[in-house]
Amino acid sequence: MSGAVRARAGLAVLAAWGAIALAAPLLPLRDPNAQPDGLVLRTLPPMSRVDALVATDGSVRYAHELRRDPDGGLSFRRGETWTKVSEPGVTPARALFVLGTDSYGRDLLSRLVWGARVSLVAGLLAALVAVVIGGSVGLVAGLAGGRVDAILMRATDAALAIPRLFLLLLLAALFRPSLATTVVLVGATTWMAAARLVHGEVLSVRERDFVAAARAAGASPVRLGLRHVLPHAAAVLGVEASLRLGQAVLLEASLSFLGLGVPPPAASWGGLIADGRDRLLDAWWIATWPGIALAGVVIAASLVADGARRRI
Amino acid sequence: MLGLVGRRLLSGIPLVLGVVTLTFLLVEAAPGRPVDLLLGDGPVPPETRARIEAAYGLDRPPLARYLTWIGHAARGDLGWSLSRGRPVSRVLADALPPTLGLAAGALAVELLLGVAVGACQVIRRGGALDAGLSVAGLVLASAPTFWLGLMAILLLAVAVPVFPPSSAHSIGAAAWSFPARLADGVWHGVLPALVLGVPSAAVIARFLRAGLATALDEGFVLAARARGASRLRVLAAHALPAALGPVITLAGLQLPMLVSGALVVEVVFGWPGMGRVTYDAVLASDLPVVLAAVLLATVLVVAGSLLADVGLALADPRVRTHRASSR
């Protein structure tokens, strides 16, 4: 596979997950957080079919077994007890759980899809925060030069040397975890690469004629930076943003896995893996699907970044 | 060489000081007061509150507490662990050896496996093995560490019970002789070290493959080949040393990630190291331990990158002379 094909495949994977995440409310999925029947539905393996009873109002009851009584009525079994269906209009059905269920009987397919919303939104916003912070630091340092430049870039180097997860744990201990804090914290600890890249780009265009011309024409420092210098760093920033997206999704997942990210019952991929951790021995599927989805998104993001880098 | 070590040590001091300051500011900026973490959620009479604040020195102005914290930390006094009822320095001293052991194991996996795989790929450049290893590396480097850990437990400790799934020692190992205990610990550490080291090894392999491929096209390699040196000798004795420099630098740059990754791996495998201690401390709102752990983790990274620089200078004479002439 050539680089361009790989980049396109990565883009397709990202676009597909983005579309799935956007369309989640429209898809015919069960409620991701509902626990309709812990007894019948808990830890069903993938592709399980379960007997169900659909009432006239569309509500569904699940059962271990259904039977026709001699009098033509319908009975269902949950655990050891048989119950006769008394209300009229109830029809038997078979419910399919494509990816299985977790230990509370929640549908893993809908949790995976709704989890994509949380994980991808968190990753995207965190990547944005990182690129904006890093881009500003790099731009200001490069344009200001001298002592400001030295201090800002030293601070960037120093920030790179701090083990990120330890700092994130400290922050999680101090600030109550939520989607917003997770996004800000992940962004605020991953901006350094963007700062270095933009700094390098700014240094290479700072002395060019068009910058001098703009300055001579009386452009303010802000206008100079945003309108004349920043566009030249846009390509590098784009590559960094796609790379950062994958890493931010991973970092959010690590935090959620540790129980310090997006709080439950909201499904995020890291949280789903954490759910499956305790059932690893008897229900491998709970942790497996979100792991594959996560790795897929990260690989796709790095393929896209590789492809974009090759083009510039 | 000594000058290099000295300069790097000196440049590490502001960094560590910066981290101390940053963590202190974060604690100050956090909502609520530290004493609330101590007291929990129950109702507490104001005078008890004031007495506890005074006992822990929390009623003093921030600057005074900042200077005290730096002064004490510099002397190795990191405070008192609230959840464990022991000095923080003792808690971390117990947790440091397992973490260092795990990191050393992971580093060995990273470098040995990374170099071996990268070299294999260059020997079979363009072949199926090369492509397969590239794809496997991409997948392994992209998968979340904690998920890799869980899958490794599932496959290598449960489905095929080769390695112990969790903890750092067997039940009853405390009564064994020291060598037996050590061997037991190493045996328990194989799986965590693999999970921690393999993703980094994939990154190393990728860089080494690119570096070796470039080096093989260089004049001195051509010259060695013209002299009739064997393929293996050309690769191992001529191309590899030239390609190894960036790999060592890369390994140094990956140290913060390794230390961060160790945290997750320790939690997954129940490994009683710094990451596990920090995680438990966060859950128990044991702020002194968390603060000290962030500090210690940073010191570890600074020390590690110093070692990487020294290693680089030892491996590549050009670095030594360049540094000396640029001084």
XYZ file of C-alpha atoms in Angstrom:
639
model
C 0.000 0.000 0.000
C 1.401 3.368 -0.941
C 1.470 6.271 1.484
C -1.357 8.150 -0.204
C -3.621 5.080 -0.112
C -2.841 4.529 3.562
C -3.570 8.174 4.360
C -6.861 7.926 2.489
C -7.760 4.744 4.367
C -6.991 6.512 7.644
C -9.132 9.450 6.621
C -11.962 7.061 5.736
C -11.788 5.388 9.161
C -11.833 8.757 10.940
C -14.696 10.006 8.756
C -16.673 6.812 9.372
C -16.295 7.100 13.149
C -17.140 10.796 12.961
C -20.308 10.021 10.999
C -21.271 7.224 13.410
C -20.716 9.505 16.385
C -22.765 12.304 14.825
C -25.584 9.996 13.780
C -25.738 8.064 17.070
C -29.128 9.522 18.144
C -30.635 8.634 14.747
C -29.395 5.053 14.653
C -31.792 2.278 15.723
C -29.839 1.469 18.886
C -30.886 0.647 22.419
C -30.348 3.204 25.187
C -26.591 2.913 26.009
C -27.111 3.493 29.725
C -30.337 1.531 30.236
C -30.145 -1.667 32.256
C -33.409 -3.258 31.079
C -32.930 -6.684 32.643
C -29.814 -7.461 34.691
C -30.881 -11.061 35.238
C -31.497 -12.108 31.635
C -29.134 -9.800 29.772
C -25.953 -9.678 31.865
C -22.673 -10.605 30.095
C -24.169 -12.044 26.940
C -21.472 -13.014 24.426
C -21.418 -11.361 20.973
C -24.181 -12.358 18.518
C -26.463 -13.504 21.329
C -30.159 -13.858 20.570
C -32.560 -13.434 23.457
C -36.281 -14.179 23.727
C -38.270 -11.011 24.187
C -41.857 -9.888 24.545
C -42.930 -6.732 22.749
C -45.955 -4.952 24.205
C -48.364 -2.881 22.154
C -46.734 0.346 23.373
C -43.394 -0.865 21.997
C -41.806 -1.642 25.394
C -39.677 -4.792 25.491
C -39.341 -7.411 28.211
C -36.601 -10.011 28.055
C -36.857 -13.662 29.099
C -34.719 -16.759 29.344
C -37.401 -18.808 27.640
C -40.876 -18.447 26.116
C -43.591 -21.089 25.776
C -47.097 -21.466 24.413
C -49.484 -22.638 27.108
C -52.072 -25.330 26.270
C -54.800 -22.693 26.490
C -53.120 -20.650 23.740
C -51.707 -18.050 26.169
C -48.037 -17.030 26.443
C -45.688 -17.673 29.388
C -42.105 -16.561 29.932
C -39.338 -17.692 32.255
C -36.872 -15.450 34.068
C -34.459 -17.493 36.169
C -36.513 -20.303 37.692
C -39.925 -18.681 37.668
C -42.525 -18.968 34.921
C -44.939 -16.070 34.552
C -48.080 -15.965 32.449
C -48.474 -12.954 30.163
C -51.747 -11.338 31.208
C -52.019 -8.172 29.115
C -53.292 -8.530 25.533
C -51.393 -7.744 22.360
C -47.972 -8.950 23.538
C -45.989 -10.587 20.752
C -42.925 -12.824 21.093
C -39.710 -11.678 19.438
C -35.985 -12.384 19.291
C -33.572 -9.612 20.311
C -30.056 -9.633 18.832
C -27.017 -8.299 20.733
C -24.330 -8.016 18.050
C -21.405 -7.164 20.342
C -22.875 -8.738 23.481
C -23.685 -7.041 26.782
C -21.751 -5.968 29.880
C -22.231 -7.114 33.459
C -25.235 -4.818 33.954
C -26.942 -6.065 30.818
C -26.209 -2.908 28.831
C -25.943 -3.270 25.055
C -22.260 -3.002 24.097
C -22.938 -1.978 20.489
C -24.833 1.128 21.553
C -22.309 1.836 24.311
C -19.487 1.615 21.760
C -21.301 3.990 19.369
C -22.281 6.482 22.077
C -18.804 6.127 23.572
C -17.394 7.264 20.215
C -19.227 10.561 20.751
C -17.581 11.113 24.120
C -14.114 9.889 23.160
C -13.933 11.620 19.777
C -15.369 14.910 21.037
C -12.963 14.857 23.984
C -10.048 13.990 21.663
C -10.963 16.606 19.068
C -11.442 19.418 21.583
C -8.300 18.478 23.524
C -6.296 18.448 20.281
C -7.749 21.867 19.461
C -6.807 23.223 22.903
C -3.284 21.828 22.516
C -2.829 23.296 19.031
C -4.200 26.707 20.058
C -2.022 26.941 23.191
C 1.045 25.558 21.436
C 0.472 27.675 18.338
C 0.171 30.873 20.404
C 3.275 30.101 22.453
C 5.312 29.289 19.351
C 4.034 32.327 17.446
C 4.630 34.793 20.290
C 8.060 33.363 21.084
C 9.155 33.387 17.449
C 7.903 36.889 16.728
C 9.047 38.493 19.980
C 12.518 36.964 19.858
C 15.186 37.754 22.438
C 14.485 37.075 26.073
C 10.754 36.319 25.663
C 11.656 33.688 23.073
C 14.270 32.123 25.323
C 11.973 31.977 28.344
C 8.971 30.594 26.451
C 10.944 27.909 24.642
C 12.771 26.919 27.834
C 9.395 26.547 29.522
C 8.254 24.394 26.594
C 11.279 22.111 26.962
C 10.673 21.871 30.691
C 6.999 21.027 30.198
C 8.055 18.224 27.833
C 10.117 16.591 30.569
C 7.276 16.263 33.097
C 5.695 12.801 33.051
C 2.271 13.781 31.745
C 0.145 11.172 33.448
C 1.508 11.966 36.909
C 0.632 15.625 36.389
C -2.804 14.668 35.073
C -3.376 12.485 38.136
C -2.515 15.408 40.397
C -4.916 17.625 38.459
C -7.610 14.963 38.593
C -7.141 14.806 42.360
C -7.564 18.582 42.641
C -10.359 19.240 40.162
C -13.527 17.151 39.969
C -13.359 15.109 36.743
C -15.807 15.996 33.964
C -15.726 16.094 30.172
C -14.763 19.786 30.230
C -11.921 19.430 32.757
C -10.630 16.335 30.936
C -10.489 18.259 27.652
C -8.737 21.262 29.196
C -6.294 19.151 31.200
C -5.337 16.901 28.288
C -4.949 19.940 26.019
C -2.957 21.857 28.608
C -0.446 19.011 28.986
C 0.092 18.231 25.288
C 0.690 21.603 23.600
C 4.506 21.464 23.586
C 5.091 19.776 20.235
C 2.856 22.310 18.470
C 4.768 25.168 20.137
C 8.106 23.847 18.873
C 6.849 23.252 15.337
C 5.229 26.682 15.000
C 8.265 28.323 16.569
C 10.482 26.746 13.921
C 8.181 27.859 11.098
C 7.959 31.401 12.465
C 11.749 31.671 12.683
C 12.060 30.603 9.054
C 9.628 33.248 7.702
C 10.272 36.043 10.208
C 13.030 37.677 8.185
C 11.393 37.257 4.785
C 10.599 40.301 2.663
C 6.814 40.085 2.834
C 6.969 40.246 6.641
C 9.238 43.272 6.494
C 6.860 44.819 3.928
C 3.847 44.244 6.165
C 5.703 45.713 9.098
C 6.738 48.744 7.034
C 3.112 49.184 5.959
C 2.285 49.611 9.646
C 0.692 46.252 10.453
C 0.179 45.767 14.189
C 2.062 42.886 15.830
C -1.209 40.942 16.202
C -2.127 41.427 12.541
C 1.424 40.605 11.499
C 1.348 37.369 13.459
C -2.114 36.166 12.528
C -2.405 37.351 8.911
C 1.148 37.168 7.610
C 3.155 34.646 9.625
C 0.654 32.107 10.955
C -0.653 30.981 7.519
C 2.826 29.639 6.778
C 2.667 27.436 9.843
C -0.855 26.207 9.003
C 0.325 23.063 7.208
C 2.588 22.010 10.072
C -0.172 22.761 12.554
C -2.598 20.635 10.567
C -0.258 17.641 10.673
C 0.304 18.152 14.368
C -3.437 18.451 15.001
C -4.209 15.098 13.381
C -1.352 13.424 15.262
C -2.544 15.099 18.458
C -6.101 13.876 17.891
C -4.991 10.256 18.159
C -2.840 10.924 21.206
C -5.576 12.930 22.933
C -8.110 10.143 22.389
C -5.581 7.740 23.941
C -4.853 10.019 26.903
C -8.552 10.593 27.583
C -9.014 6.825 27.474
C -6.176 6.310 29.979
C -7.754 8.846 32.339
C -11.204 7.334 31.987
C -9.739 3.865 32.465
C -8.242 5.058 35.757
C -11.674 6.414 36.716
C -10.418 10.018 36.563
C -11.776 11.085 33.189
C -15.312 11.427 31.911
C -17.476 10.216 34.825
C -19.898 7.255 34.529
C -22.522 6.289 33.493
C -21.563 8.148 30.282
C -19.852 5.645 28.026
C -16.363 6.591 26.876
C -14.047 4.034 25.302
C -11.569 4.145 28.157
C -14.386 3.756 30.667
C -15.750 0.783 28.701
C -12.358 -0.939 28.885
C -12.293 -0.264 32.620
C -15.767 -1.863 32.884
C -14.456 -4.961 31.150
C -11.327 -5.217 33.264
C -12.974 -7.063 36.155
C -14.745 -9.473 33.804
C -11.697 -10.249 31.696
C -11.623 -13.908 32.666
C -15.225 -14.784 31.832
C -16.327 -12.002 29.460
C -13.435 -11.045 27.179
C -15.658 -9.149 24.767
C -16.439 -6.218 27.077
C -12.901 -4.782 27.001
C -12.034 -6.041 23.515
C -14.337 -3.958 21.281
C -13.501 -0.498 22.684
C -9.792 -1.419 22.607
C -9.974 -2.301 18.918
C -11.955 0.876 18.202
C -9.386 3.000 20.074
C -6.392 1.437 18.329
C -8.185 1.874 14.984
C -8.757 5.587 15.514
C -5.192 6.182 16.723
C -3.715 4.279 13.772
C -5.980 6.153 11.355
C -4.977 9.516 12.832
C -1.265 8.727 12.554
C -1.682 7.483 8.952
C -3.436 10.738 8.064
C -0.672 12.733 9.763
C 1.981 10.724 7.877
C 0.243 11.354 4.572
C -0.192 15.061 5.269
C 3.454 15.397 6.308
C 4.585 13.809 3.065
C 2.595 16.353 1.060
C 4.239 19.413 2.641
C 32.537 14.043 29.813
C 32.440 15.266 33.401
C 31.689 18.755 32.126
C 28.762 17.402 30.136
C 27.362 15.654 33.222
C 27.817 18.796 35.316
C 26.114 21.055 32.782
C 23.164 18.691 32.419
C 22.809 18.396 36.192
C 22.769 22.178 36.527
C 20.154 22.558 33.790
C 17.998 19.993 35.581
C 17.765 22.057 38.763
C 15.556 24.865 37.362
C 13.315 22.239 35.821
C 12.769 20.423 39.117
C 12.262 23.759 40.870
C 9.763 24.742 38.181
C 7.804 21.529 38.730
C 7.756 22.118 42.495
C 6.427 25.634 41.910
C 3.893 24.505 39.323
C 2.451 21.779 41.541
C 2.274 24.193 44.463
C 0.427 26.777 42.361
C -1.996 24.121 41.112
C -2.862 23.075 44.639
C -3.398 26.736 45.530
C -5.580 27.308 42.471
C -7.773 24.256 43.109
C -11.254 24.887 44.486
C -11.678 24.235 48.210
C -8.989 24.291 50.871
C -6.497 21.501 51.555
C -7.970 21.040 55.019
C -11.255 19.937 53.417
C -9.442 16.961 51.897
C -8.268 16.055 55.397
C -11.660 16.406 57.021
C -13.788 14.645 54.440
C -17.489 15.373 53.974
C -18.817 15.174 57.536
C -19.762 18.249 59.592
C -16.791 19.574 61.585
C -16.933 22.294 64.268
C -15.058 25.463 63.179
C -12.647 25.332 66.141
C -11.577 21.753 65.246
C -11.099 22.900 61.680
C -8.956 25.827 62.815
C -6.921 23.584 65.125
C -6.193 21.081 62.336
C -5.275 23.916 59.956
C -2.860 25.255 62.549
C -1.415 21.792 63.259
C -0.602 21.242 59.572
C 0.563 24.848 59.101
C -2.260 25.438 56.621
C -3.208 28.760 58.226
C 0.046 30.410 57.191
C 0.303 32.590 54.050
C 0.981 30.762 50.740
C 4.497 32.153 50.301
C 5.591 30.887 53.721
C 4.153 27.449 52.982
C 5.813 27.461 49.553
C 9.239 28.198 51.036
C 8.726 25.572 53.745
C 7.714 22.949 51.162
C 10.810 23.676 49.046
C 13.096 23.739 52.050
C 11.767 20.455 53.403
C 11.741 18.769 49.989
C 15.376 19.768 49.445
C 16.267 17.974 52.673
C 14.330 14.877 51.641
C 11.388 15.544 53.955
C 8.339 15.214 51.718
C 5.710 15.377 54.427
C 3.356 12.862 55.984
C 1.120 10.489 54.022
C -2.447 11.041 55.178
C -3.816 7.712 53.966
C -0.901 5.496 55.010
C 0.141 7.198 58.248
C 3.844 7.053 57.332
C 6.362 9.602 56.066
C 5.928 10.157 52.318
C 9.632 9.566 51.748
C 9.305 6.050 53.232
C 6.220 5.284 51.136
C 8.042 6.330 47.959
C 11.294 4.617 48.983
C 9.368 1.329 49.158
C 7.716 1.976 45.799
C 10.823 3.125 43.916
C 12.694 -0.215 43.481
C 9.762 -2.018 41.789
C 9.266 0.952 39.442
C 12.957 1.177 38.589
C 13.019 -2.571 37.973
C 9.990 -2.340 35.715
C 11.422 0.663 33.844
C 14.787 -1.073 33.394
C 13.089 -4.186 32.062
C 10.937 -2.128 29.701
C 13.982 -0.157 28.521
C 15.833 -3.412 27.804
C 12.825 -4.711 25.832
C 12.537 -1.365 24.028
C 16.171 -1.202 22.918
C 16.938 -4.889 22.286
C 13.658 -5.728 20.570
C 13.554 -2.386 18.748
C 17.084 -2.748 17.342
C 16.603 -6.436 16.496
C 13.321 -5.840 14.675
C 14.631 -2.741 12.883
C 17.731 -4.648 11.721
C 15.601 -7.615 10.587
C 13.434 -5.268 8.545
C 16.423 -3.702 6.820
C 17.911 -7.112 5.978
C 14.608 -8.121 4.390
C 13.918 -4.619 3.050
C 10.823 -4.521 0.832
C 9.858 -8.116 1.632
C 6.818 -9.567 3.338
C 8.553 -9.766 6.740
C 9.459 -6.071 6.520
C 5.883 -5.069 5.694
C 4.396 -7.382 8.316
C 6.641 -6.057 11.076
C 5.859 -2.474 10.031
C 2.119 -3.097 10.341
C 2.514 -4.968 13.640
C 4.618 -2.094 14.969
C 2.042 0.499 13.937
C -0.735 -1.446 15.681
C 1.288 -2.044 18.854
C 2.439 1.580 19.061
C -1.137 2.828 18.620
C -3.011 0.523 20.991
C -3.646 1.918 24.493
C -1.155 0.539 27.021
C -3.790 -0.507 29.525
C -5.686 -2.419 26.856
C -2.498 -4.160 25.694
C -1.924 -5.089 29.336
C -5.398 -6.558 29.691
C -5.036 -8.502 26.436
C -1.613 -9.768 27.508
C -3.120 -11.010 30.773
C -5.973 -12.611 28.880
C -3.713 -14.390 26.367
C -0.489 -15.135 28.258
C -1.719 -15.517 31.833
C -5.228 -16.934 31.458
C -5.763 -18.642 28.085
C -2.181 -19.981 28.036
C -1.035 -19.627 31.650
C 2.654 -18.926 31.038
C 3.112 -15.855 33.242
C 1.508 -14.805 36.536
C -1.345 -12.378 35.811
C -0.854 -9.878 38.622
C 1.148 -8.694 41.665
C 4.948 -8.622 42.050
C 5.483 -11.770 44.117
C 4.034 -15.213 44.757
C 1.937 -15.908 47.828
C 4.233 -16.762 50.732
C 7.315 -15.382 48.971
C 8.141 -13.180 51.973
C 9.568 -16.253 53.742
C 11.903 -17.188 50.867
C 15.628 -16.459 50.572
C 16.659 -13.230 48.841
C 17.740 -14.785 45.501
C 14.495 -16.767 45.323
C 12.492 -13.623 46.058
C 14.404 -11.681 43.430
C 13.879 -14.376 40.805
C 10.206 -14.494 41.736
C 9.928 -10.715 41.312
C 11.664 -10.790 37.927
C 9.382 -13.617 36.788
C 6.328 -11.554 37.782
C 7.799 -8.522 36.005
C 8.225 -10.128 32.571
C 4.694 -9.463 31.341
C 4.444 -5.845 32.656
C 7.877 -5.020 31.214
C 6.885 -6.483 27.835
C 3.623 -4.522 27.761
C 5.454 -1.327 28.711
C 8.423 -1.864 26.397
C 6.928 -3.290 23.206
C 5.090 -0.131 22.006
C 8.276 1.926 22.461
C 10.240 -0.844 20.758
C 7.956 -0.413 17.753
C 8.837 3.294 17.564
C 12.563 2.522 17.957
C 12.384 -0.144 15.237
C 10.738 2.304 12.857
C 13.449 4.915 13.384
C 16.280 2.389 13.242
C 14.930 0.938 10.005
C 14.950 4.414 8.429
C 18.384 5.228 9.905
C 19.966 1.950 8.788
C 18.501 2.285 5.314
C 20.115 5.732 5.001
C 23.417 4.553 6.474
C 23.593 1.605 4.049
C 23.665 4.061 1.146
C 26.562 6.051 2.608
C 30.100 6.099 1.255
C 31.775 4.410 4.195
C 29.389 1.457 3.937
C 30.060 1.200 0.236
C 33.779 1.276 1.007
C 33.424 -1.505 3.579
C 31.445 -3.583 1.104
C 34.085 -2.961 -1.580
C 36.733 -4.248 0.807
C 34.788 -7.501 0.873
C 33.217 -7.284 4.324
C 30.337 -9.704 4.815
C 26.747 -8.432 4.763
C 26.342 -9.049 8.473
C 29.607 -7.287 9.267
C 28.677 -4.289 7.127
C 25.368 -4.042 8.928
C 26.557 -4.652 12.493
C 29.960 -2.980 12.500
C 29.552 -0.134 10.023
C 25.922 0.892 9.518
C 24.545 0.174 12.989
C 26.847 2.489 14.993
C 26.013 5.358 12.647
C 22.274 4.747 13.016
C 22.328 4.182 16.769
C 22.773 7.825 17.815
C 19.244 9.016 16.956
C 17.884 5.858 18.580
C 19.536 6.691 21.909
C 18.280 10.276 21.703
C 14.814 8.956 20.911
C 14.924 6.542 23.850
C 15.834 9.498 26.070
C 12.957 11.565 24.678
C 10.574 8.685 25.288
C 11.485 8.465 28.979
C 8.608 10.692 30.182
C 6.236 8.462 28.226
C 7.829 5.379 29.749
C 7.365 6.715 33.277
C 3.770 7.738 32.494
C 3.113 4.380 30.875
C 4.568 2.618 33.904
C 1.796 4.211 35.962
C -0.934 2.582 33.869
C 0.892 -0.734 33.617
C 1.385 -0.839 37.384
C -2.320 -0.236 37.941
C -3.268 -2.952 35.426
C -0.838 -5.532 36.807
C -1.136 -4.636 40.497
C 2.600 -3.856 40.496
C 3.465 -2.164 43.820
C 5.467 0.712 42.308
C 5.228 4.503 42.232
C 2.387 4.598 39.735
C 0.247 2.305 41.831
C 1.072 4.316 44.984
C 0.243 7.589 43.211
C -3.008 6.216 41.867
C -4.085 4.953 45.291
C -3.101 8.318 46.783
C -5.242 10.180 44.233
C -8.227 7.992 45.079
C -7.597 8.604 48.800
C -7.072 12.388 48.288
C -3.610 11.933 49.841
C -2.150 15.132 48.397
C 1.349 14.990 49.971
C 2.022 11.631 48.305
C 0.729 12.811 44.910
C 2.830 15.995 45.042
C 5.955 14.096 46.003
C 5.329 11.464 43.325
C 5.042 14.104 40.578
C 8.320 15.566 41.819
C 10.079 12.194 41.998
C 8.806 11.162 38.555
C 10.241 14.390 37.110
C 13.577 13.800 38.828
C 13.608 10.275 37.354
C 13.041 11.654 33.868
C 15.765 14.292 34.275
C 18.202 11.668 35.540
C 17.203 9.323 32.721
C 17.713 11.892 29.991
C 21.092 12.712 31.537
C 22.004 9.026 31.196
C 20.776 9.069 27.592
C 23.033 12.043 26.824
C 26.031 10.335 28.411
C 25.210 7.167 26.483
C 25.021 9.188 23.280
C 28.412 10.791 23.973
C 29.909 7.358 24.654
C 28.412 5.841 21.486
C 29.193 8.645 19.083
C 32.503 10.526 19.285
C 31.136 13.249 16.983
C 28.754 14.377 19.745
C 31.616 14.735 22.230
C 33.791 16.829 19.958
C 30.830 18.892 18.773
C 29.793 19.738 22.322
C 33.374 20.522 23.302
C 33.986 22.806 20.321
C 30.688 24.633 20.685
C 31.398 25.485 24.299
